[in-house]
XYZ file of C-alpha atoms in Angstrom:
126
model
C 22.207 11.870 9.574
C 19.291 14.143 8.650
C 16.792 13.908 11.523
C 13.774 14.604 9.334
C 14.306 11.577 7.054
C 11.983 8.557 7.341
C 13.424 5.369 8.801
C 13.196 1.919 7.249
C 11.851 -0.506 9.840
C 9.941 -3.753 9.685
C 6.539 -4.502 11.226
C 8.001 -5.732 14.530
C 10.200 -2.652 14.924
C 7.238 -0.382 14.143
C 5.125 -2.201 16.766
C 7.938 -1.899 19.327
C 8.172 1.834 18.676
C 4.411 2.223 19.211
C 4.679 0.332 22.525
C 7.603 2.531 23.560
C 5.612 5.702 22.742
C 2.698 4.628 24.933
C -0.716 2.988 25.042
C -2.395 5.560 22.796
C -0.098 4.759 19.836
C -0.560 1.897 17.382
C -0.191 1.177 13.684
C -3.198 2.077 11.537
C -5.300 -0.572 9.857
C -5.317 -0.671 6.071
C -8.845 0.807 6.100
C -7.722 3.673 8.362
C -4.770 4.327 6.072
C -7.114 4.533 3.072
C -9.432 6.920 4.947
C -6.474 9.157 5.827
C -5.433 9.172 2.177
C -8.920 10.132 1.039
C -9.718 10.945 -2.545
C -6.642 12.798 -3.695
C -7.424 13.635 -7.323
C -3.815 14.351 -8.301
C -2.411 11.138 -6.895
C -5.164 8.826 -8.122
C -5.643 10.404 -11.549
C -1.975 10.645 -12.500
C -0.382 7.783 -10.580
C 0.820 6.116 -13.791
C 1.687 9.314 -15.643
C 5.185 8.790 -17.078
C 6.040 12.479 -16.715
C 7.561 13.618 -13.429
C 4.883 16.046 -12.310
C 5.706 18.617 -9.640
C 2.140 19.006 -8.331
C 2.005 15.566 -6.710
C 1.918 15.162 -2.944
C 4.541 12.438 -3.298
C 7.590 11.118 -5.134
C 5.793 9.468 -8.075
C 7.833 8.187 -10.984
C 11.102 8.730 -9.115
C 11.126 12.517 -9.414
C 13.771 12.175 -6.671
C 16.232 9.293 -6.561
C 15.502 8.348 -2.951
C 12.959 8.911 -0.229
C 12.311 12.510 0.761
C 12.301 14.174 4.208
C 9.196 13.899 6.364
C 6.689 16.644 5.469
C 8.666 17.505 2.304
C 5.381 17.668 0.392
C 2.318 19.629 1.526
C -0.460 17.924 3.469
C -3.259 16.197 1.581
C -6.790 17.707 1.669
C -7.437 15.886 4.977
C -4.326 17.374 6.600
C -2.125 14.237 6.566
C 1.442 14.106 5.294
C 3.470 11.425 3.513
C 0.761 8.874 2.738
C 1.834 8.491 -0.895
C 5.026 7.447 -2.563
C 7.820 7.948 -0.033
C 8.445 4.743 1.959
C 6.562 1.505 2.695
C 4.114 1.812 5.587
C 3.232 -1.011 7.980
C -0.403 -1.585 8.959
C -2.106 -3.808 11.543
C -3.970 -5.986 9.048
C -2.849 -9.496 8.198
C -2.275 -10.401 4.563
C -5.221 -12.503 3.373
C -7.070 -13.270 0.184
C -10.526 -11.891 -0.477
C -13.478 -14.132 0.487
C -13.645 -16.992 -2.002
C -10.071 -16.461 -3.185
C -8.299 -19.566 -4.473
C -4.736 -19.637 -5.718
C -4.131 -21.053 -9.173
C -2.562 -24.482 -8.791
C 0.467 -23.438 -10.848
C 0.970 -20.303 -8.765
C -0.071 -21.245 -5.235
C 3.350 -20.821 -3.651
C 3.411 -17.025 -4.073
C 0.696 -15.662 -1.772
C -0.966 -18.635 -0.068
C 1.940 -19.285 2.334
C 1.476 -15.708 3.575
C -2.153 -16.352 4.618
C -0.941 -17.667 7.970
C -1.892 -14.792 10.289
C 1.762 -13.831 10.726
C 2.255 -11.684 7.611
C 0.989 -8.114 7.788
C -0.043 -5.663 5.105
C 2.220 -2.844 4.052
C 1.074 0.102 1.991
C 2.830 0.205 -1.341
C 4.128 3.423 -2.831
C 2.016 4.248 -5.853
């Protein structure tokens, strides 16, 4: 097994790992994750570009057929690695609708059951 490959864990396993590491470790909030990502012009401008670009800081458009090793791409302008397009990332925030959100009556079984305080946000690969 390559030791520099990311692991696939769920929210509870990620929380357990943070507890095992010590009191100073926790999952980031969604807002903290966005701040760490910052304004990366390559990733935001070309995220839907159908061509497999090599100047991304991530695996957009399946340039590689699987996830890539940790720190495979260079750090973003803020100095953080792997915040785009490698694996799903758990955050502390619960999944909720925006203020005033109402599900359409024909489609209420998709997201509304997740607004129970037990479903957490994950950052999607762009």
